[in-house]
mmCIF file of C-alpha atoms in Angstrom:
data_model
loop_
_atom_site.group_PDB
_atom_site.id
_atom_site.type_symbol
_atom_site.label_atom_id
_atom_site.label_comp_id
_atom_site.label_asym_id
_atom_site.label_seq_id
_atom_site.Cartn_x
_atom_site.Cartn_y
_atom_site.Cartn_z
ATOM 1 C CA UNK A 25 201.147 175.072 -51.968
ATOM 2 C CA UNK A 26 198.581 177.740 -51.184
ATOM 3 C CA UNK A 27 195.287 176.695 -49.643
ATOM 4 C CA UNK A 28 192.373 176.744 -52.119
ATOM 5 C CA UNK A 29 190.104 179.760 -51.999
ATOM 6 C CA UNK A 30 186.828 179.184 -50.221
ATOM 7 C CA UNK A 31 183.584 179.949 -52.040
ATOM 8 C CA UNK A 32 181.402 182.292 -50.009
ATOM 9 C CA UNK A 33 178.047 183.180 -51.534
ATOM 10 C CA UNK A 34 175.070 185.257 -50.577
ATOM 11 C CA UNK A 35 171.529 184.477 -51.735
ATOM 12 C CA UNK A 36 171.715 186.444 -55.003
ATOM 13 C CA UNK A 37 175.035 184.879 -55.973
ATOM 14 C CA UNK A 38 173.668 181.412 -55.188
ATOM 15 C CA UNK A 39 170.654 182.047 -57.415
ATOM 16 C CA UNK A 40 172.851 183.185 -60.311
ATOM 17 C CA UNK A 41 175.219 180.252 -59.899
ATOM 18 C CA UNK A 42 172.292 177.831 -59.703
ATOM 19 C CA UNK A 43 170.803 179.157 -62.942
ATOM 20 C CA UNK A 44 174.118 178.827 -64.779
ATOM 21 C CA UNK A 45 174.787 175.360 -63.402
ATOM 22 C CA UNK A 46 171.263 174.205 -64.211
ATOM 23 C CA UNK A 47 171.622 175.280 -67.831
ATOM 24 C CA UNK A 48 174.938 173.434 -68.160
ATOM 25 C CA UNK A 49 173.557 170.214 -66.703
ATOM 26 C CA UNK A 50 170.577 170.560 -69.035
ATOM 27 C CA UNK A 51 172.801 170.863 -72.088
ATOM 28 C CA UNK A 52 174.955 167.906 -71.097
ATOM 29 C CA UNK A 53 171.779 165.874 -70.589
ATOM 30 C CA UNK A 54 170.431 166.842 -74.012
ATOM 31 C CA UNK A 55 173.662 165.788 -75.738
ATOM 32 C CA UNK A 56 173.463 162.302 -74.222
ATOM 33 C CA UNK A 57 169.695 161.800 -74.432
ATOM 34 C CA UNK A 58 169.593 161.837 -78.234
ATOM 35 C CA UNK A 59 171.892 162.206 -81.187
ATOM 36 C CA UNK A 60 172.558 165.813 -82.174
ATOM 37 C CA UNK A 61 169.805 167.152 -84.419
ATOM 38 C CA UNK A 62 170.396 169.198 -87.551
ATOM 39 C CA UNK A 63 168.875 172.221 -85.842
ATOM 40 C CA UNK A 64 171.086 171.932 -82.769
ATOM 41 C CA UNK A 65 174.188 171.454 -84.870
ATOM 42 C CA UNK A 66 173.511 174.583 -86.900
ATOM 43 C CA UNK A 67 172.443 176.771 -83.975
ATOM 44 C CA UNK A 68 174.831 175.688 -81.223
ATOM 45 C CA UNK A 69 177.969 174.328 -82.894
ATOM 46 C CA UNK A 70 179.093 177.803 -83.914
ATOM 47 C CA UNK A 71 182.641 178.803 -84.866
ATOM 48 C CA UNK A 72 184.065 175.390 -84.094
ATOM 49 C CA UNK A 73 182.629 175.078 -80.565
ATOM 50 C CA UNK A 74 179.485 174.134 -78.684
ATOM 51 C CA UNK A 75 178.372 177.610 -77.678
ATOM 52 C CA UNK A 76 176.753 176.861 -74.266
ATOM 53 C CA UNK A 77 180.021 175.418 -72.926
ATOM 54 C CA UNK A 78 182.195 178.394 -73.882
ATOM 55 C CA UNK A 79 182.642 179.594 -70.288
ATOM 56 C CA UNK A 80 183.822 176.293 -68.822
ATOM 57 C CA UNK A 81 187.442 177.219 -69.390
ATOM 58 C CA UNK A 82 187.127 179.507 -66.355
ATOM 59 C CA UNK A 83 186.609 176.431 -64.155
ATOM 60 C CA UNK A 84 190.066 175.114 -64.932
ATOM 61 C CA UNK A 85 188.760 173.051 -67.849
ATOM 62 C CA UNK A 86 190.515 174.937 -70.640
ATOM 63 C CA UNK A 87 192.282 171.827 -71.953
ATOM 64 C CA UNK A 88 189.084 169.766 -72.027
ATOM 65 C CA UNK A 89 187.195 172.612 -73.694
ATOM 66 C CA UNK A 90 189.907 173.091 -76.321
ATOM 67 C CA UNK A 91 189.801 169.369 -77.083
ATOM 68 C CA UNK A 92 186.040 169.500 -77.604
ATOM 69 C CA UNK A 93 186.325 172.635 -79.755
ATOM 70 C CA UNK A 94 188.963 170.927 -81.910
ATOM 71 C CA UNK A 95 186.709 167.894 -82.369
ATOM 72 C CA UNK A 96 183.800 170.107 -83.443
ATOM 73 C CA UNK A 97 185.995 172.060 -85.851
ATOM 74 C CA UNK A 98 187.041 168.812 -87.538
ATOM 75 C CA UNK A 99 183.389 167.839 -87.930
ATOM 76 C CA UNK A 100 182.402 171.196 -89.406
ATOM 77 C CA UNK A 101 184.913 170.657 -92.192
ATOM 78 C CA UNK A 102 182.940 167.633 -93.466
ATOM 79 C CA UNK A 103 180.102 167.666 -96.036
ATOM 80 C CA UNK A 104 177.638 165.900 -93.677
ATOM 81 C CA UNK A 105 178.928 166.542 -90.140
ATOM 82 C CA UNK A 106 175.692 165.813 -88.326
ATOM 83 C CA UNK A 107 175.356 162.371 -89.913
ATOM 84 C CA UNK A 108 178.955 161.517 -89.028
ATOM 85 C CA UNK A 109 178.245 162.511 -85.434
ATOM 86 C CA UNK A 110 175.072 160.394 -85.417
ATOM 87 C CA UNK A 111 177.095 157.368 -86.524
ATOM 88 C CA UNK A 112 179.488 157.807 -83.609
ATOM 89 C CA UNK A 113 176.553 158.227 -81.198
ATOM 90 C CA UNK A 114 175.092 154.922 -82.382
ATOM 91 C CA UNK A 115 178.418 153.085 -82.131
ATOM 92 C CA UNK A 116 179.102 154.297 -78.614
ATOM 93 C CA UNK A 117 175.715 154.394 -76.926
ATOM 94 C CA UNK A 118 173.283 152.188 -78.837
ATOM 95 C CA UNK A 119 175.154 148.927 -79.429
ATOM 96 C CA UNK A 120 176.833 146.841 -76.723
ATOM 97 C CA UNK A 121 179.341 147.092 -73.888
ATOM 98 C CA UNK A 122 182.122 145.344 -75.805
ATOM 99 C CA UNK A 123 182.223 147.722 -78.764
ATOM 100 C CA UNK A 124 180.770 150.889 -77.244
ATOM 101 C CA UNK A 125 180.421 152.856 -74.011
ATOM 102 C CA UNK A 126 177.012 152.143 -72.578
ATOM 103 C CA UNK A 127 175.636 155.279 -70.858
ATOM 104 C CA UNK A 128 174.098 153.379 -67.912
ATOM 105 C CA UNK A 129 175.421 153.415 -64.358
ATOM 106 C CA UNK A 130 174.439 149.754 -63.912
ATOM 107 C CA UNK A 131 176.915 148.752 -66.619
ATOM 108 C CA UNK A 132 179.784 149.987 -64.427
ATOM 109 C CA UNK A 133 178.724 148.623 -61.050
ATOM 110 C CA UNK A 134 181.299 145.839 -61.223
ATOM 111 C CA UNK A 135 184.534 145.123 -63.080
ATOM 112 C CA UNK A 136 182.616 142.727 -65.312
ATOM 113 C CA UNK A 137 182.261 144.321 -68.754
ATOM 114 C CA UNK A 138 179.014 142.422 -69.216
ATOM 115 C CA UNK A 139 177.418 143.745 -66.010
ATOM 116 C CA UNK A 140 173.640 143.624 -66.393
ATOM 117 C CA UNK A 141 171.468 146.662 -66.907
ATOM 118 C CA UNK A 142 168.618 147.547 -64.551
ATOM 119 C CA UNK A 143 170.895 146.949 -61.575
ATOM 120 C CA UNK A 144 171.006 148.631 -58.182
ATOM 121 C CA UNK A 145 172.016 151.966 -59.720
ATOM 122 C CA UNK A 146 168.822 152.042 -61.757
ATOM 123 C CA UNK A 147 166.710 151.357 -58.679
ATOM 124 C CA UNK A 148 168.489 154.083 -56.721
ATOM 125 C CA UNK A 149 167.847 156.621 -59.475
ATOM 126 C CA UNK A 150 164.161 155.759 -59.534
ATOM 127 C CA UNK A 151 164.076 156.293 -55.766
ATOM 128 C CA UNK A 152 165.704 159.714 -56.181
ATOM 129 C CA UNK A 153 163.117 160.691 -58.783
ATOM 130 C CA UNK A 154 160.201 159.447 -56.719
ATOM 131 C CA UNK A 155 161.445 161.238 -53.601
ATOM 132 C CA UNK A 156 161.417 164.506 -55.544
ATOM 133 C CA UNK A 157 158.076 163.751 -57.223
ATOM 134 C CA UNK A 158 159.644 163.488 -60.660
ATOM 135 C CA UNK A 159 159.313 160.903 -63.414
ATOM 136 C CA UNK A 160 161.039 160.121 -66.682
ATOM 137 C CA UNK A 161 159.245 161.579 -69.678
ATOM 138 C CA UNK A 162 157.132 158.893 -71.414
ATOM 139 C CA UNK A 163 158.914 159.439 -74.715
ATOM 140 C CA UNK A 164 162.332 158.659 -73.210
ATOM 141 C CA UNK A 165 162.357 154.870 -73.191
ATOM 142 C CA UNK A 166 165.575 154.258 -71.295
ATOM 143 C CA UNK A 167 166.434 152.934 -67.826
ATOM 144 C CA UNK A 168 166.494 155.535 -65.065
ATOM 145 C CA UNK A 169 170.282 155.263 -64.743
ATOM 146 C CA UNK A 170 170.879 156.417 -68.323
ATOM 147 C CA UNK A 171 173.398 159.262 -68.073
ATOM 148 C CA UNK A 172 170.913 161.797 -69.415
ATOM 149 C CA UNK A 173 168.581 161.203 -66.449
ATOM 150 C CA UNK A 174 170.808 162.168 -63.474
ATOM 151 C CA UNK A 175 172.079 165.111 -65.513
ATOM 152 C CA UNK A 176 168.517 166.279 -66.137
ATOM 153 C CA UNK A 177 167.771 165.675 -62.456
ATOM 154 C CA UNK A 178 170.676 167.938 -61.493
ATOM 155 C CA UNK A 179 169.404 170.617 -63.874
ATOM 156 C CA UNK A 180 166.007 170.456 -62.181
ATOM 157 C CA UNK A 181 167.509 170.331 -58.701
ATOM 158 C CA UNK A 182 169.677 173.396 -59.330
ATOM 159 C CA UNK A 183 166.601 175.315 -60.474
ATOM 160 C CA UNK A 184 164.482 174.165 -57.517
ATOM 161 C CA UNK A 185 167.169 174.845 -54.931
ATOM 162 C CA UNK A 186 167.992 178.317 -56.225
ATOM 163 C CA UNK A 187 165.375 179.873 -53.934
ATOM 164 C CA UNK A 188 165.822 177.661 -50.872
ATOM 165 C CA UNK A 189 166.521 179.425 -47.593
ATOM 166 C CA UNK A 190 168.966 176.756 -46.377
ATOM 167 C CA UNK A 191 171.651 177.244 -49.029
ATOM 168 C CA UNK A 192 174.295 175.234 -47.182
ATOM 169 C CA UNK A 193 172.058 172.194 -46.882
ATOM 170 C CA UNK A 194 170.922 172.484 -50.515
ATOM 171 C CA UNK A 195 174.533 172.611 -51.694
ATOM 172 C CA UNK A 196 175.542 169.598 -49.607
ATOM 173 C CA UNK A 197 172.563 167.566 -50.795
ATOM 174 C CA UNK A 198 173.474 168.298 -54.412
ATOM 175 C CA UNK A 199 177.104 167.339 -53.805
ATOM 176 C CA UNK A 200 175.991 164.096 -52.162
ATOM 177 C CA UNK A 201 173.816 163.297 -55.168
ATOM 178 C CA UNK A 202 176.667 163.894 -57.600
ATOM 179 C CA UNK A 203 178.857 161.509 -55.646
ATOM 180 C CA UNK A 204 176.236 158.791 -55.350
ATOM 181 C CA UNK A 205 174.739 158.972 -58.843
ATOM 182 C CA UNK A 206 177.568 160.093 -61.128
ATOM 183 C CA UNK A 207 181.109 160.282 -59.796
ATOM 184 C CA UNK A 208 181.305 156.581 -59.001
ATOM 185 C CA UNK A 209 181.128 155.576 -62.657
ATOM 186 C CA UNK A 210 181.807 158.621 -64.852
ATOM 187 C CA UNK A 211 185.591 158.035 -64.953
ATOM 188 C CA UNK A 212 185.084 154.508 -66.311
ATOM 189 C CA UNK A 213 182.488 155.732 -68.773
ATOM 190 C CA UNK A 214 184.869 158.411 -70.073
ATOM 191 C CA UNK A 215 187.616 155.814 -70.455
ATOM 192 C CA UNK A 216 185.262 153.503 -72.363
ATOM 193 C CA UNK A 217 184.404 156.357 -74.737
ATOM 194 C CA UNK A 218 188.121 156.631 -75.505
ATOM 195 C CA UNK A 219 188.739 152.901 -75.776
ATOM 196 C CA UNK A 220 185.800 152.356 -78.123
ATOM 197 C CA UNK A 221 187.579 154.471 -80.733
ATOM 198 C CA UNK A 222 184.764 156.311 -82.527
ATOM 199 C CA UNK A 223 185.664 157.928 -85.822
ATOM 200 C CA UNK A 224 185.646 161.413 -84.320
ATOM 201 C CA UNK A 225 186.771 162.681 -80.938
ATOM 202 C CA UNK A 226 183.594 164.609 -80.070
ATOM 203 C CA UNK A 227 182.050 162.128 -77.615
ATOM 204 C CA UNK A 228 185.315 161.113 -75.889
ATOM 205 C CA UNK A 229 186.109 164.825 -75.505
ATOM 206 C CA UNK A 230 182.587 165.537 -74.263
ATOM 207 C CA UNK A 231 182.886 162.785 -71.650
ATOM 208 C CA UNK A 232 186.129 164.243 -70.304
ATOM 209 C CA UNK A 233 184.626 167.739 -70.175
ATOM 210 C CA UNK A 234 181.579 166.386 -68.335
ATOM 211 C CA UNK A 235 183.761 164.520 -65.845
ATOM 212 C CA UNK A 236 185.807 167.648 -65.201
ATOM 213 C CA UNK A 237 182.688 169.759 -64.780
ATOM 214 C CA UNK A 238 181.034 167.351 -62.330
ATOM 215 C CA UNK A 239 184.204 167.122 -60.269
ATOM 216 C CA UNK A 240 184.583 170.912 -60.207
ATOM 217 C CA UNK A 241 180.915 171.393 -59.361
ATOM 218 C CA UNK A 242 181.121 168.923 -56.476
ATOM 219 C CA UNK A 243 184.034 170.850 -54.984
ATOM 220 C CA UNK A 244 182.159 174.112 -55.506
ATOM 221 C CA UNK A 245 179.102 172.746 -53.705
ATOM 222 C CA UNK A 246 181.222 171.426 -50.832
ATOM 223 C CA UNK A 247 182.741 174.887 -50.418
ATOM 224 C CA UNK A 248 179.342 176.590 -50.541
ATOM 225 C CA UNK A 249 177.991 174.175 -47.941
ATOM 226 C CA UNK A 250 180.519 175.430 -45.424
ATOM 227 C CA UNK A 251 180.777 179.051 -46.458
ATOM 228 C CA UNK A 252 177.386 180.695 -46.937
ATOM 229 C CA UNK A 253 177.412 184.425 -46.312
ATOM 230 C CA UNK A 254 174.316 185.639 -44.417
ATOM 231 C CA UNK A 255 172.106 188.263 -45.996
ATOM 232 C CA UNK A 256 172.837 191.851 -45.011
#
């Protein structure tokens, strides 16, 4: 087996990559924060796919992207696709751990399916936000470990770090955050999305695409941390 290619970036390339990554984390966050609106469905679910994710196939996520595109295409064939998607969102994320897939890190801190919310993961996320002088928007009345929050945090962090001088340290700090705040529970969350059996495959497919993206991004950041090319 050939050794994986190392990712060597200069400042301009880091800034471009940060902008792209920030937008992707922002879109993932938006899709979990609220049910898909009519406007978003009509403007971004074009030609049987969610347009902002079209390039993720280049990260080795072609199968996950195709699965999501297929799920969207099946929805677009329905008379009221947005309402069908809203019903699946409610079943998965707004009910309970036994019938859905709660989008809170605290719910996956132990093997107990009834693990309480507002656990240690929620406290850790609040500490992350406070350390970076950030706060949850008043209108978003969810615990800090709701999946949309660390994703939004990563979107903000990618934007902030795009102009940092110490690229290697910025990349490693982001990778460390992904491991501590997301990768420990995302696999179980994705599996719960599948097990809950929503009517349509959109959210299970989205969870697998997100998991693949976060894993790929963590590896990318690890590579950048050790392979920053100095400015000419």
